[in-house]
PDB file of C-alpha atoms in Angstrom:
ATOM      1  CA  UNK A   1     -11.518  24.013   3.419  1.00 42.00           C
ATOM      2  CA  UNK A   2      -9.408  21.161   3.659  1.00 44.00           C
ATOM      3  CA  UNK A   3      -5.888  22.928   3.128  1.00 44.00           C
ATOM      4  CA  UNK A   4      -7.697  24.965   6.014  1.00 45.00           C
ATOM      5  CA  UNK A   5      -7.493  21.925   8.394  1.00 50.00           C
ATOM      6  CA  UNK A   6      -4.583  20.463   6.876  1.00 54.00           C
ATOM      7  CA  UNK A   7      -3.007  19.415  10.275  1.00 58.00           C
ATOM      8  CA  UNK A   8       0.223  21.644  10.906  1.00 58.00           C
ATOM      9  CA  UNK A   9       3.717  20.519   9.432  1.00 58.00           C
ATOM     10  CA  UNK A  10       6.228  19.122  12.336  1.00 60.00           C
ATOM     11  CA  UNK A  11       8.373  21.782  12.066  1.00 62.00           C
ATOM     12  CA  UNK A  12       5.687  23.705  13.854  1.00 70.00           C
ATOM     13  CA  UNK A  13       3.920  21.384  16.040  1.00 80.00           C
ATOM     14  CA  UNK A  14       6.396  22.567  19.397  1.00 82.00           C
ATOM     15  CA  UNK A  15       4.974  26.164  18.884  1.00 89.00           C
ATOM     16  CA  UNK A  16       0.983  25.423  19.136  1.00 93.00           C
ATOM     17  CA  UNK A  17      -1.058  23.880  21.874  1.00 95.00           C
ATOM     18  CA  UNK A  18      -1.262  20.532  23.239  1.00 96.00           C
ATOM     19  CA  UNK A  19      -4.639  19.922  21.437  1.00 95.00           C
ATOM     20  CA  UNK A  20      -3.590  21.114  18.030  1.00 94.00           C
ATOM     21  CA  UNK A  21      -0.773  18.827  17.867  1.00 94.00           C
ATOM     22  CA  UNK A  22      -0.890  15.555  15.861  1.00 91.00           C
ATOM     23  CA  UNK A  23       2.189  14.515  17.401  1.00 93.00           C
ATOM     24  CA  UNK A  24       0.522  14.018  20.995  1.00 95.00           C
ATOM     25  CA  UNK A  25      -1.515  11.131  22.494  1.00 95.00           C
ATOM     26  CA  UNK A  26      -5.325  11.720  21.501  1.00 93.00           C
ATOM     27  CA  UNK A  27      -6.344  11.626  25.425  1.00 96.00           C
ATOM     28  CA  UNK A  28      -3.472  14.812  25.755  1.00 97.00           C
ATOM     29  CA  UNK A  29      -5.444  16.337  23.378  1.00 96.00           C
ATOM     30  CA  UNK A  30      -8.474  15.900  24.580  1.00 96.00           C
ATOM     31  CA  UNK A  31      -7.690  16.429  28.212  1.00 97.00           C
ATOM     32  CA  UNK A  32      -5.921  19.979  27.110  1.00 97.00           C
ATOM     33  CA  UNK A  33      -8.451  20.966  25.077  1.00 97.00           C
ATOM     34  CA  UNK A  34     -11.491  20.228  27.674  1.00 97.00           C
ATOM     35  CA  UNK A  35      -9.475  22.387  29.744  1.00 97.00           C
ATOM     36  CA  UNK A  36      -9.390  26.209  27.972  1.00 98.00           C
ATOM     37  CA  UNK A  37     -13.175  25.468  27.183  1.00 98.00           C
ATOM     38  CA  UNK A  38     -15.387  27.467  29.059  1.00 97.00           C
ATOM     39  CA  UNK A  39     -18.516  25.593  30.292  1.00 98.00           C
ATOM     40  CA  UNK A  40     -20.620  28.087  27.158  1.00 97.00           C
ATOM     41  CA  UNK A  41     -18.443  26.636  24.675  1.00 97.00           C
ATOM     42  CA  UNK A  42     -18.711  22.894  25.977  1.00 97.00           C
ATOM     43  CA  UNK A  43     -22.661  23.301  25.825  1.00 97.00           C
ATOM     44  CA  UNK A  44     -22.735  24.947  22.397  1.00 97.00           C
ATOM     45  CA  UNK A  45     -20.373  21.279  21.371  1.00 97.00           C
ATOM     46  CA  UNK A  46     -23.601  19.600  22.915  1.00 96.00           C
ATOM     47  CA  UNK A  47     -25.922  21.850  20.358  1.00 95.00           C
ATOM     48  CA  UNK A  48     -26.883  20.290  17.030  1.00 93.00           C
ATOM     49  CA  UNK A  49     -28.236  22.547  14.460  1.00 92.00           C
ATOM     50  CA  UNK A  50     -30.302  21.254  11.549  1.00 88.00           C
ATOM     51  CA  UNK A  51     -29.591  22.865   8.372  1.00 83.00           C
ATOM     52  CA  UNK A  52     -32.461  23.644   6.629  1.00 68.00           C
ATOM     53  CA  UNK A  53     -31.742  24.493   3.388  1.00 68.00           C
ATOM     54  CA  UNK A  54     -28.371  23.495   1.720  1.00 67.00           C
ATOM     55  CA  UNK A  55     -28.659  26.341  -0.967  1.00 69.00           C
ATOM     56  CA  UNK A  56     -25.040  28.729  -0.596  1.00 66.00           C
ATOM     57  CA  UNK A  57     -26.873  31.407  -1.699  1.00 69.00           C
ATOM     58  CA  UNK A  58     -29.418  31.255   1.086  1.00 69.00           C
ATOM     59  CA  UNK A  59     -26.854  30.385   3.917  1.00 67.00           C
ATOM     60  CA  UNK A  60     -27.398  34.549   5.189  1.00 67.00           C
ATOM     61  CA  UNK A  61     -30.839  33.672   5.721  1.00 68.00           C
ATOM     62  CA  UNK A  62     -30.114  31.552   8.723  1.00 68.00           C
ATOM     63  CA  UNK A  63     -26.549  32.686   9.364  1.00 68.00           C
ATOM     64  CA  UNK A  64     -27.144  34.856  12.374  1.00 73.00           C
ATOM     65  CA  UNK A  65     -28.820  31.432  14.376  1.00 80.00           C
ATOM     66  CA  UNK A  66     -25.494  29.269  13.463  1.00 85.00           C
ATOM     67  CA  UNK A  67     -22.781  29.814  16.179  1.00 91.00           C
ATOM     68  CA  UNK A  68     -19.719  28.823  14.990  1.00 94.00           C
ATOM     69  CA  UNK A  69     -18.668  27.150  18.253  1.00 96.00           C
ATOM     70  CA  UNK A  70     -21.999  24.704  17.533  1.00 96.00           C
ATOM     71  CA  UNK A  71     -20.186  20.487  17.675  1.00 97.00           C
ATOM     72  CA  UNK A  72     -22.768  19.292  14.991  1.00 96.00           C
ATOM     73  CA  UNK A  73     -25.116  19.705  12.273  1.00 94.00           C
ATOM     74  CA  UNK A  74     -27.659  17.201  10.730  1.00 93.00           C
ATOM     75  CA  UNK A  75     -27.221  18.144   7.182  1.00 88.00           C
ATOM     76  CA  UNK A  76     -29.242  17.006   3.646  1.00 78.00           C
ATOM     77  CA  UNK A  77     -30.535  18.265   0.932  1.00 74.00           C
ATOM     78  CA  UNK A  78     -29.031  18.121  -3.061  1.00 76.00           C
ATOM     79  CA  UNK A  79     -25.990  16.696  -3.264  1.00 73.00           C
ATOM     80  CA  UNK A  80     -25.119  19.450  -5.542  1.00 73.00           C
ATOM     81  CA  UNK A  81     -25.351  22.535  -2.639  1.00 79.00           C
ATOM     82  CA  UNK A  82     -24.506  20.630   0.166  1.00 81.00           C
ATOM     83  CA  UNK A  83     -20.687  19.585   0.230  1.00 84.00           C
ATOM     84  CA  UNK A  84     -20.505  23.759  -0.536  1.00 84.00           C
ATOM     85  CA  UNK A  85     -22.979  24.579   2.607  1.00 85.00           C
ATOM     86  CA  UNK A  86     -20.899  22.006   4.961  1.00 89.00           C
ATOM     87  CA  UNK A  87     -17.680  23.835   3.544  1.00 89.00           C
ATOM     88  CA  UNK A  88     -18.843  27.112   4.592  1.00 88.00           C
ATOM     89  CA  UNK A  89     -20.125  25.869   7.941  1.00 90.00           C
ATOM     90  CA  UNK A  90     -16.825  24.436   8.814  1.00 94.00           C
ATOM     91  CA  UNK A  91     -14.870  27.220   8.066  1.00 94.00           C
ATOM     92  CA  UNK A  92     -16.396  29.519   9.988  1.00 92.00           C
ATOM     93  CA  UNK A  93     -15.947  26.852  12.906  1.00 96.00           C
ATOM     94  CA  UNK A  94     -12.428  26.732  12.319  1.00 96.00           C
ATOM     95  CA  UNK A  95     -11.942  30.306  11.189  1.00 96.00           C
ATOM     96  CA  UNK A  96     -14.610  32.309  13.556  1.00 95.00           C
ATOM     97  CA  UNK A  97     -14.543  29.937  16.857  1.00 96.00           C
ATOM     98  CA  UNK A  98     -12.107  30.759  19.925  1.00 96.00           C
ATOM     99  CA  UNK A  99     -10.643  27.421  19.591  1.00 97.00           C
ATOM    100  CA  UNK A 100     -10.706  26.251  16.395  1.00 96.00           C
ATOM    101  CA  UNK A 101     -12.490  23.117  16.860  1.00 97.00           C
ATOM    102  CA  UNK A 102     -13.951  21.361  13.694  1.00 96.00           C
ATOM    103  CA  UNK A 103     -17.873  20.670  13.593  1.00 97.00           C
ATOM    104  CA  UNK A 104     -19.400  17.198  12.940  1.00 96.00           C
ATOM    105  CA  UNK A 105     -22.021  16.271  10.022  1.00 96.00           C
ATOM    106  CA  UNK A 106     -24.277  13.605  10.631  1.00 95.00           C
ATOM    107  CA  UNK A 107     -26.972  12.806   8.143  1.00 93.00           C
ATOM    108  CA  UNK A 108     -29.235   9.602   7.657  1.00 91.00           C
ATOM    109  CA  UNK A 109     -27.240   6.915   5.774  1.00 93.00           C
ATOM    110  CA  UNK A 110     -29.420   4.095   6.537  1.00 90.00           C
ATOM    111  CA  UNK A 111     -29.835   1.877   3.138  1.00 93.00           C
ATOM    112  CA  UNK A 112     -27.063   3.124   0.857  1.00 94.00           C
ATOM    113  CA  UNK A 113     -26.729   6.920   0.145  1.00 93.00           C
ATOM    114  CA  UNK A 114     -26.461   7.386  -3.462  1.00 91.00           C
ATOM    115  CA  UNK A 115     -26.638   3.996  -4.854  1.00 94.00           C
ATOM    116  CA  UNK A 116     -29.552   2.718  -2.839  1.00 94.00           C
ATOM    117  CA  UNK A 117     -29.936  -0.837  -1.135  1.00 94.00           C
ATOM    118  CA  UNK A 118     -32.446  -2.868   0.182  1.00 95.00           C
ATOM    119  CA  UNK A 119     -34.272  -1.792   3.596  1.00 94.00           C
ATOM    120  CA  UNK A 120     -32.730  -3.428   6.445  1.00 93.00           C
ATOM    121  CA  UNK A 121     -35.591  -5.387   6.946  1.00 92.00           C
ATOM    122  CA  UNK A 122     -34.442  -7.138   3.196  1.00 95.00           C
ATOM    123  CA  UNK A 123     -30.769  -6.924   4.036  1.00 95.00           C
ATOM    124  CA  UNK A 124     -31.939  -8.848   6.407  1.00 94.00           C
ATOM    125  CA  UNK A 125     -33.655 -11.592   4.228  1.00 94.00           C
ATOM    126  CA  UNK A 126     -30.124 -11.444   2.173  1.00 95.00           C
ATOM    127  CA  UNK A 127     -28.740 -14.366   5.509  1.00 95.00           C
ATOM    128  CA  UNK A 128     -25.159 -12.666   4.572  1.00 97.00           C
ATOM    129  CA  UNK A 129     -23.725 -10.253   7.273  1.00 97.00           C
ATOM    130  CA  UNK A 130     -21.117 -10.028   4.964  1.00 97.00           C
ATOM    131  CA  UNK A 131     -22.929  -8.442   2.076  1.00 97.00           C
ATOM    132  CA  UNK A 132     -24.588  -5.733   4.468  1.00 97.00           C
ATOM    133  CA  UNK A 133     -21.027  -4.655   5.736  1.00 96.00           C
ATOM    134  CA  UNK A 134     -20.356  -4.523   1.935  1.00 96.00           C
ATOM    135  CA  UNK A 135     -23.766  -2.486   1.148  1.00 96.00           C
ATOM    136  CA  UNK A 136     -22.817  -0.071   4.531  1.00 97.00           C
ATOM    137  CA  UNK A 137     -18.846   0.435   3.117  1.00 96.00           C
ATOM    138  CA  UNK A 138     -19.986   1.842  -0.459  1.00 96.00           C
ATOM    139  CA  UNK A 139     -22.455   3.668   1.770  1.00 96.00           C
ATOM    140  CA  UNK A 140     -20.000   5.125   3.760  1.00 96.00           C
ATOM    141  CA  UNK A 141     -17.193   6.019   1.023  1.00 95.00           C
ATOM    142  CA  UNK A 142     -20.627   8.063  -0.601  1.00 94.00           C
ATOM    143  CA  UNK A 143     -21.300   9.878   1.974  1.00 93.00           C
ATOM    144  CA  UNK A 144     -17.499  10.992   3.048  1.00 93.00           C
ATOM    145  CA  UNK A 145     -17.033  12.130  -0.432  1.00 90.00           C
ATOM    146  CA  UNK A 146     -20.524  14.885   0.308  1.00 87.00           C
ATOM    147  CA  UNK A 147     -18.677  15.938   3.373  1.00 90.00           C
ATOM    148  CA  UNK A 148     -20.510  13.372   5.854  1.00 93.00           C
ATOM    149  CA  UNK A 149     -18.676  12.539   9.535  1.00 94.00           C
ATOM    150  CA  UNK A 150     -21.603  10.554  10.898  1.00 95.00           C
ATOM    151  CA  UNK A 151     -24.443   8.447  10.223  1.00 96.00           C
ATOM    152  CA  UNK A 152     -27.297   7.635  12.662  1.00 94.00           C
ATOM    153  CA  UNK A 153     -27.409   3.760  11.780  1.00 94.00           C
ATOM    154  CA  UNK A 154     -27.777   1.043  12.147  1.00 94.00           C
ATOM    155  CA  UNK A 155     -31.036   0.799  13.791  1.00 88.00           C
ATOM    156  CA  UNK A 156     -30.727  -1.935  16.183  1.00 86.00           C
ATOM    157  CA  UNK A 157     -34.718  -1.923  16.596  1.00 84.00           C
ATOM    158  CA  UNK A 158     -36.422  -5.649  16.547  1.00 80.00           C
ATOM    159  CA  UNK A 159     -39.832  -5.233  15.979  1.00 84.00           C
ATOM    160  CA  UNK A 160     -42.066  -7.899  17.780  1.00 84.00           C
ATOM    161  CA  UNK A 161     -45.148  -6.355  17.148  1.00 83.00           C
ATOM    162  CA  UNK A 162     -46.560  -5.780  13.218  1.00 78.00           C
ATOM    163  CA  UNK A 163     -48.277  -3.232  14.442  1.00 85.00           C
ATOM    164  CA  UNK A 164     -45.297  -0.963  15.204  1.00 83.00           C
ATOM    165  CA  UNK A 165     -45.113   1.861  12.251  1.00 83.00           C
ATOM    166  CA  UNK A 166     -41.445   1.343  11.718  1.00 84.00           C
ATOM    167  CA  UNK A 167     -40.822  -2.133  10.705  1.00 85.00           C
ATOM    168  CA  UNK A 168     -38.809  -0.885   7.889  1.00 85.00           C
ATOM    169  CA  UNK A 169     -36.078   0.357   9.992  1.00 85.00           C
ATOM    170  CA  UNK A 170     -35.426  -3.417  11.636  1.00 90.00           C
ATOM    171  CA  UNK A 171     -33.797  -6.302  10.877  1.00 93.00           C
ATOM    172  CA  UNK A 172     -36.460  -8.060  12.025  1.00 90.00           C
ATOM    173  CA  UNK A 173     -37.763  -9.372  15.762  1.00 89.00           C
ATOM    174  CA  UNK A 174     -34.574 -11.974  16.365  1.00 91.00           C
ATOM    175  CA  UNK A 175     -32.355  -9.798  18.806  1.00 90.00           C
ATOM    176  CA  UNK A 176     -29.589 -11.995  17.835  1.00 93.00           C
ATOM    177  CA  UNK A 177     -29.767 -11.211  13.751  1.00 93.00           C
ATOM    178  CA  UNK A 178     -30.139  -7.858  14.763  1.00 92.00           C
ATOM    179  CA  UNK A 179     -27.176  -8.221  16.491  1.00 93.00           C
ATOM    180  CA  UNK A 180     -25.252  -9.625  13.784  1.00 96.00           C
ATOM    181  CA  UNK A 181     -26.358  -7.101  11.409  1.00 96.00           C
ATOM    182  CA  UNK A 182     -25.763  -4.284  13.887  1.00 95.00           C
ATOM    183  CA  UNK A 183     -22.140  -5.321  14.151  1.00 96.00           C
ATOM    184  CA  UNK A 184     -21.344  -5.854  10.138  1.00 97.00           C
ATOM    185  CA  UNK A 185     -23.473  -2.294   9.652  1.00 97.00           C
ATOM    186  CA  UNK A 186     -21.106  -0.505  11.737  1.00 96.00           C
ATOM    187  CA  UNK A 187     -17.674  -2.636  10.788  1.00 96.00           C
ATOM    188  CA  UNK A 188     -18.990  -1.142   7.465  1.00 96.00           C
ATOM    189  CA  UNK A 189     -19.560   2.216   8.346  1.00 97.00           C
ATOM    190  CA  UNK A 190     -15.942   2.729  10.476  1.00 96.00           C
ATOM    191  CA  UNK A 191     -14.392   0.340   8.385  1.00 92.00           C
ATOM    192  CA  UNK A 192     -11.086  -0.808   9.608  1.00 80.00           C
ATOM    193  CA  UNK A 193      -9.987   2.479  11.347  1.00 76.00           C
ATOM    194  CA  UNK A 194     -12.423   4.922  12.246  1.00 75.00           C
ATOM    195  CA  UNK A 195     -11.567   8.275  10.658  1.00 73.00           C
ATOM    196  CA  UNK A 196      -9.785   7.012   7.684  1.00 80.00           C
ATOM    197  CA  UNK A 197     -10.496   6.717   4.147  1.00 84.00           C
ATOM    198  CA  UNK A 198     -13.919   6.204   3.453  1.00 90.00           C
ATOM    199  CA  UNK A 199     -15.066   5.629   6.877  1.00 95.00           C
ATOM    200  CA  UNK A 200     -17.939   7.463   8.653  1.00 96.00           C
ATOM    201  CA  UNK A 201     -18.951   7.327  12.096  1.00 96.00           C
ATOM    202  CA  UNK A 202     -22.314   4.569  13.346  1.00 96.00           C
ATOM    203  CA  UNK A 203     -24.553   5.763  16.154  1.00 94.00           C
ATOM    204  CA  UNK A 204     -27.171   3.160  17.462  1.00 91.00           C
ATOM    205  CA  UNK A 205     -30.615   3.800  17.189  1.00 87.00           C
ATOM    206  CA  UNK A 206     -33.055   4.104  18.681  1.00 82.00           C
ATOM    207  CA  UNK A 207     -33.230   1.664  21.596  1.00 65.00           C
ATOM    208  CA  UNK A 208     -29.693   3.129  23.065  1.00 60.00           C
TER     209      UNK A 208
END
């Protein structure tokens, strides 16, 4: 899949459209792009399918509900099956779609993703930013190797009332330290430049 969506060698670039070339502004792209989709395909990039079962085997079972012009997917599951069930899910976006345009894979990446850390709440208790941007980085590199675009953390929650179920998922009931954390948590996540090595997309939750 990723020789698939290899981006296209300059000596080609003049010959495809505006939004498949790497050697225009981003906002070109975007702008050309917005314009051949028909308002169908712009509301099937709103869609996001949860994948229910990352078995390859079992991908027929549920194949028919998957449209291939879908933006996203929140995908989980063994790590064994399910860098093979993204694969197959993004080619058929590339391959099947009018357009071509690549779906996104978000999964929940709160507290580490194969080496587990702390809960927030104990990141938290850690009084080093710097170590959670650390914790959200090896996080991040994890979970781009499985095939992962997007996380939905941090969770810029602060609980101020013990008897709120999800305490877990705060960094506790100072809005400023879970301000701080919020910001190291997603300099972590993006890392330097978002799209590059080792970097996966932070989405706010759940207040935003």
């Amino acid at each position: 899949v990723s020789a698939s969506l290899a981006e296209p060698t300059s000596s080609v670039q003049a010959d495809l459209p505006p939004y498949r070339r790497s050697d225009l502004p981003f906002e070109q792209r975007i702008a050309d792009l917005l314009g051949r989709m028909t308002l169908e395909e712009k509301i099937d990039q709103l869609h996001q399918y949860g994948i229910p079962d990352t078995n390859p085997n079992n991908l027929a079972t549920y194949a028919d509900e998957i449209q291939p012009t879908y933006g996203s997917y929140i995908i989980g599951g063994p790590w064994a099956t399910m860098l093979a069930t993204r694969n197959a899910i993004q080619r058929r976006a590339v391959t099947e779609s009018r357009l071509g345009i690549p779906a996104l894979f978000g999964a929940d990446v709160i507290h580490g993703y194969r080496a587990i850390t702390p809960i927030p709440l104990a990141q938290a208790c850690s009084w080093s930013p710097a170590l959670v941007q650390r914790g959200c980085a090896m996080a991040a590199a994890e979970a781009k190797a499985h095939g992962i675009d997007w996380t939905f953390a941090p969770r810029v929650d602060h609980c101020v009332d013990p008897r709120w179920g999800r305490i877990a998922e705060t960094f506790g009931e100072s809005p400023y330290a879970s301000a701080v954390y919020s910001a190291a948590s997603v300099h972590g996540f993006q890392g330097s430049q978002l799209g590059g090595p080792g970097s996966i997309a932070a989405c706010l939750k759940h207040y935003t």
